[in-house]
Amino acid sequence: MKSDVETLQTSEKFDEIYHLASPASPPWYMKEPKRTISANLLGAFRLLDLLKKGGRFGYTSSSEIYGDPLVSPQPESYKGQVDCTGPRSSYDESKRCTEALLFEMQRTKGLNVKVIRPFNIYGPRTRPDDGRAVSNFVTQALAGRPITVFGDGKQSRSWGYVDDIVDGFARYFWINETDYKGPLNIGNDREITVLEVAKYVSKLVGGVPIVFEPSPPQDPTNRRPDLTRAYAVMPEWSCKVSYEQGVAMTLDWFREKIKVGAA
């Protein structure tokens, strides 16, 4: 079936439901706050109605629930620093509110719930207009345009290549049996500045220039997961793709996509 998650209509009930439906592109969710909140929170309400009694509910939250953190790396116990009236709040707060709903359902109704907080996913098949750093840098560089860095580029992220993150999803949601009942960070704990990634993309395409623009409001200064819990729950899992490898593979995919589009 195909439907917006918050308006999904079916008489079926399901043993397992995994709620990954949400815009995650900052330009998109800043322009569509109502739909962003609706997809996360109303989507969860709708999907919970479709879950069989005793079924499992998985939810993809976000590292954005930590806001602009004052603690690094961020453990799952960190409560975060989020502005509920800021320009990013529709995404941040809808993720936080949906987590609150699910963990209250766990506490009061015994809901079997698993929540993942992924960190800065990137890789092939990202939309060219996604608005996040790696896809922005790659598409600008391949078009021969200057790479745009917001602020001074010293803000840091922990870039997680999509294959590694999906492997973590699969292990926590399906493969590994665990009694752990809290949220779980999934990401790469190697912290890299935005400017370093921009310079690396520039190098890969022969040295396109880098230009600097004012930083968007409330852009987090750092993001790095504490993976202690993830390694305890999934001891065989880790992020194996370095950002150098991942960015190069992402650039190759976009280059091929541009060739196919021009053919």
Short mmCIF file of C-alpha atoms in Angstrom, two decimals:
data_model
loop_
_atom_site.label_atom_id
_atom_site.label_comp_id
_atom_site.label_asym_id
_atom_site.label_seq_id
_atom_site.Cartn_x
_atom_site.Cartn_y
_atom_site.Cartn_z
CA MET A 1 0.00 0.00 0.00
CA LYS A 2 1.09 3.60 -0.57
CA SER A 3 -0.17 6.50 1.53
CA ASP A 4 0.88 9.43 3.66
CA VAL A 5 1.51 7.87 7.06
CA GLU A 6 -0.86 10.12 8.99
CA THR A 7 -3.81 9.32 6.68
CA LEU A 8 -3.12 5.63 6.10
CA GLN A 9 -6.34 3.62 5.89
CA THR A 10 -6.42 -0.16 6.21
CA SER A 11 -8.36 -2.78 8.13
CA GLU A 12 -5.25 -4.95 8.54
CA LYS A 13 -3.34 -5.37 11.78
CA PHE A 14 0.40 -6.00 11.84
CA ASP A 15 2.82 -7.96 14.03
CA GLU A 16 5.61 -5.42 13.52
CA ILE A 17 5.55 -1.79 12.40
CA TYR A 18 8.57 0.43 11.74
CA HIS A 19 7.92 4.16 11.55
CA LEU A 20 10.60 5.84 9.42
CA ALA A 21 8.28 8.33 7.72
CA SER A 22 9.39 11.93 8.17
CA PRO A 23 11.01 14.72 6.21
CA ALA A 24 14.62 15.05 7.34
CA SER A 25 15.89 17.79 5.03
CA PRO A 26 16.28 21.07 6.98
CA PRO A 27 15.08 23.33 4.12
CA TRP A 28 12.01 21.10 3.69
CA TYR A 29 10.98 20.80 7.32
CA MET A 30 11.56 24.50 7.93
CA LYS A 31 9.11 25.25 5.10
CA GLU A 32 6.63 22.52 6.06
CA PRO A 33 6.47 22.48 9.88
CA LYS A 34 2.87 21.27 10.07
CA ARG A 35 3.49 18.29 7.82
CA THR A 36 6.72 17.49 9.65
CA ILE A 37 4.98 17.34 13.01
CA SER A 38 2.05 15.47 11.50
CA ALA A 39 4.22 12.79 9.86
CA ASN A 40 6.03 12.03 13.11
CA LEU A 41 3.40 12.38 15.82
CA LEU A 42 0.10 11.76 14.04
CA GLY A 43 1.86 9.09 12.00
CA ALA A 44 2.80 7.31 15.22
CA PHE A 45 -0.77 7.51 16.54
CA ARG A 46 -2.11 6.08 13.29
CA LEU A 47 0.43 3.27 13.11
CA LEU A 48 -0.06 2.31 16.75
CA ASP A 49 -3.73 1.71 15.93
CA LEU A 50 -2.60 -0.82 13.31
CA LEU A 51 -0.34 -2.80 15.63
CA LYS A 52 -1.51 -6.18 16.88
CA LYS A 53 -1.61 -6.66 20.64
CA GLY A 54 1.87 -7.70 21.74
CA GLY A 55 3.40 -6.51 18.46
CA ARG A 56 6.67 -4.65 18.04
CA PHE A 57 6.90 -0.96 17.14
CA GLY A 58 10.15 0.51 15.83
CA TYR A 59 10.71 4.25 15.46
CA THR A 60 13.46 6.25 13.81
CA SER A 61 14.01 9.31 15.94
CA SER A 62 17.02 11.58 15.39
CA SER A 63 20.18 12.96 16.94
CA GLU A 64 18.42 16.31 16.49
CA ILE A 65 16.62 15.61 19.77
CA TYR A 66 19.90 16.66 21.45
CA GLY A 67 19.65 20.11 19.83
CA ASP A 68 22.88 22.13 20.11
CA PRO A 69 24.49 19.94 22.76
CA LEU A 70 26.61 21.16 25.65
CA VAL A 71 27.91 17.61 26.19
CA SER A 72 30.09 15.69 23.73
CA PRO A 73 29.82 12.89 22.88
CA GLN A 74 26.08 12.68 23.52
CA PRO A 75 24.88 9.61 25.47
CA GLU A 76 21.27 8.49 25.31
CA SER A 77 20.80 9.84 28.84
CA TYR A 78 21.61 13.41 27.75
CA LYS A 79 18.43 15.49 27.81
CA GLY A 80 19.59 17.91 25.12
CA GLN A 81 19.38 21.63 24.52
CA VAL A 82 16.50 22.36 22.16
CA ASP A 83 14.59 25.59 21.52
CA CYS A 84 10.91 24.67 21.16
CA THR A 85 10.21 27.95 19.29
CA GLY A 86 13.25 27.91 16.98
CA PRO A 87 13.30 27.38 13.20
CA ARG A 88 14.30 23.71 13.56
CA SER A 89 11.76 22.95 16.27
CA SER A 90 9.13 21.27 14.08
CA TYR A 91 11.56 18.43 13.45
CA ASP A 92 13.40 18.36 16.79
CA GLU A 93 10.30 18.61 18.96
CA SER A 94 8.15 16.24 16.91
CA LYS A 95 10.85 13.60 17.32
CA ARG A 96 11.05 14.28 21.06
CA CYS A 97 7.27 14.23 21.46
CA THR A 98 6.94 10.98 19.53
CA GLU A 99 9.59 9.41 21.73
CA ALA A 100 7.65 10.62 24.78
CA LEU A 101 4.48 9.00 23.44
CA LEU A 102 6.16 5.67 22.71
CA PHE A 103 8.03 5.39 25.99
CA GLU A 104 4.91 6.33 27.95
CA MET A 105 3.07 3.59 26.02
CA GLN A 106 5.90 1.25 26.99
CA ARG A 107 5.64 2.25 30.64
CA THR A 108 1.85 2.21 30.96
CA LYS A 109 0.76 -0.36 28.36
CA GLY A 110 3.80 -2.60 27.98
CA LEU A 111 4.41 -1.56 24.36
CA ASN A 112 7.31 -3.45 22.79
CA VAL A 113 9.14 -0.45 21.31
CA LYS A 114 12.59 0.11 19.86
CA VAL A 115 13.78 3.65 19.14
CA ILE A 116 16.88 4.56 17.15
CA ARG A 117 18.55 7.97 17.15
CA PRO A 118 20.64 8.12 13.95
CA PHE A 119 23.41 10.67 13.46
CA ASN A 120 24.07 12.54 10.19
CA ILE A 121 23.38 9.89 7.56
CA TYR A 122 24.75 10.48 4.05
CA GLY A 123 25.45 8.46 0.92
CA PRO A 124 24.16 7.51 -2.53
CA ARG A 125 20.52 8.12 -3.43
CA THR A 126 20.32 11.31 -1.43
CA ARG A 127 18.18 13.89 -3.21
CA PRO A 128 20.31 16.54 -4.96
CA ASP A 129 18.18 19.24 -3.31
CA ASP A 130 18.28 17.58 0.12
CA GLY A 131 19.96 20.61 1.67
CA ARG A 132 22.44 18.78 3.89
CA ALA A 133 26.19 19.29 3.76
CA VAL A 134 27.57 16.27 1.87
CA SER A 135 24.95 16.25 -0.89
CA ASN A 136 25.20 20.04 -1.20
CA PHE A 137 28.98 19.96 -1.52
CA VAL A 138 28.98 17.11 -4.03
CA THR A 139 26.29 18.54 -6.32
CA GLN A 140 27.87 22.00 -6.27
CA ALA A 141 31.33 20.62 -7.02
CA LEU A 142 30.17 18.38 -9.87
CA ALA A 143 28.38 21.35 -11.42
CA GLY A 144 31.61 23.35 -11.27
CA ARG A 145 30.16 25.80 -8.78
CA PRO A 146 31.88 26.99 -5.59
CA ILE A 147 31.18 24.88 -2.52
CA THR A 148 29.11 26.82 0.00
CA VAL A 149 30.06 26.49 3.66
CA PHE A 150 27.80 28.16 6.21
CA GLY A 151 29.53 29.96 9.06
CA ASP A 152 33.24 29.32 9.51
CA GLY A 153 32.91 25.58 8.89
CA LYS A 154 34.22 24.67 12.33
CA GLN A 155 30.91 23.11 13.34
CA SER A 156 31.44 19.36 13.54
CA ARG A 157 29.38 16.33 12.66
CA SER A 158 29.76 12.57 12.88
CA TRP A 159 29.07 11.48 9.32
CA GLY A 160 27.53 8.00 9.11
CA TYR A 161 27.61 6.25 5.73
CA VAL A 162 24.21 4.87 4.83
CA ASP A 163 25.29 1.20 4.60
CA ASP A 164 26.73 1.28 8.12
CA ILE A 165 23.67 2.99 9.56
CA VAL A 166 21.24 0.61 7.85
CA ASP A 167 23.28 -2.31 9.20
CA GLY A 168 22.81 -0.86 12.68
CA PHE A 169 19.08 -0.47 12.06
CA ALA A 170 18.75 -4.08 10.93
CA ARG A 171 20.69 -5.45 13.87
CA TYR A 172 18.78 -3.51 16.50
CA PHE A 173 15.32 -3.79 14.96
CA TRP A 174 15.46 -7.41 13.78
CA ILE A 175 18.67 -9.40 14.23
CA ASN A 176 19.88 -8.88 17.79
CA GLU A 177 17.65 -9.98 20.63
CA THR A 178 18.07 -7.66 23.60
CA ASP A 179 16.29 -6.69 26.79
CA TYR A 180 17.38 -3.06 26.41
CA LYS A 181 14.28 -0.86 26.42
CA GLY A 182 15.63 2.65 25.86
CA PRO A 183 16.59 4.73 22.81
CA LEU A 184 19.78 3.79 20.98
CA ASN A 185 22.33 6.05 19.27
CA ILE A 186 23.44 4.79 15.85
CA GLY A 187 26.20 6.66 14.05
CA ASN A 188 29.89 7.14 13.42
CA ASP A 189 31.73 8.52 16.43
CA ARG A 190 34.53 10.06 14.35
CA GLU A 191 33.91 13.80 14.52
CA ILE A 192 34.78 15.83 11.39
CA THR A 193 34.32 19.55 10.76
CA VAL A 194 32.10 20.72 7.94
CA LEU A 195 35.02 22.63 6.44
CA GLU A 196 37.18 19.50 6.35
CA VAL A 197 34.51 17.68 4.34
CA ALA A 198 34.17 20.65 1.97
CA LYS A 199 37.94 20.68 1.39
CA TYR A 200 37.95 16.94 0.74
CA VAL A 201 35.14 17.19 -1.83
CA SER A 202 36.97 20.08 -3.50
CA LYS A 203 40.13 17.97 -3.69
CA LEU A 204 38.25 15.05 -5.27
CA VAL A 205 36.99 17.21 -8.14
CA GLY A 206 40.20 19.10 -8.81
CA GLY A 207 40.00 22.06 -6.50
CA VAL A 208 36.76 24.02 -6.87
CA PRO A 209 36.73 27.10 -4.62
CA ILE A 210 35.01 27.24 -1.24
CA VAL A 211 32.89 30.24 -0.31
CA PHE A 212 31.46 31.14 3.08
CA GLU A 213 27.93 32.32 3.84
CA PRO A 214 26.32 33.34 7.15
CA SER A 215 25.37 30.41 9.32
CA PRO A 216 21.65 29.55 9.47
CA PRO A 217 19.99 30.20 12.83
CA GLN A 218 20.54 27.60 15.54
CA ASP A 219 22.81 25.40 13.44
CA PRO A 220 24.30 22.94 15.99
CA THR A 221 27.99 23.47 16.73
CA ASN A 222 28.71 19.78 17.26
CA ARG A 223 27.16 16.35 16.96
CA ARG A 224 28.86 13.14 18.09
CA PRO A 225 27.24 9.96 19.44
CA ASP A 226 28.31 8.14 22.55
CA LEU A 227 28.11 4.57 21.23
CA THR A 228 28.77 2.75 24.50
CA ARG A 229 25.22 1.43 24.61
CA ALA A 230 25.17 0.49 20.91
CA TYR A 231 28.35 -1.56 21.27
CA ALA A 232 26.91 -3.32 24.32
CA VAL A 233 23.64 -4.15 22.55
CA MET A 234 25.27 -4.98 19.18
CA PRO A 235 28.89 -5.99 19.93
CA GLU A 236 29.51 -7.11 16.34
CA TRP A 237 28.40 -3.77 14.84
CA SER A 238 30.51 -0.73 14.01
CA CYS A 239 30.78 1.91 11.29
CA LYS A 240 33.30 0.48 8.85
CA VAL A 241 33.24 3.11 6.09
CA SER A 242 35.46 6.13 6.71
CA TYR A 243 34.16 9.55 5.72
CA GLU A 244 36.84 9.68 3.00
CA GLN A 245 35.59 6.43 1.47
CA GLY A 246 31.94 7.33 1.92
CA VAL A 247 32.20 10.81 0.43
CA ALA A 248 34.13 9.43 -2.56
CA MET A 249 31.46 6.77 -3.17
CA THR A 250 28.71 9.36 -2.82
CA LEU A 251 30.43 11.63 -5.32
CA ASP A 252 30.85 8.74 -7.78
CA TRP A 253 27.14 7.93 -7.50
CA PHE A 254 26.11 11.52 -8.15
CA ARG A 255 28.55 11.77 -11.06
CA GLU A 256 27.01 8.67 -12.66
CA LYS A 257 23.49 9.97 -12.02
CA ILE A 258 24.36 13.23 -13.78
CA LYS A 259 25.78 11.29 -16.76
CA VAL A 260 22.61 9.19 -17.05
CA GLY A 261 20.44 12.29 -16.80
CA ALA A 262 22.40 14.00 -19.56
CA ALA A 263 22.31 10.98 -21.90
#
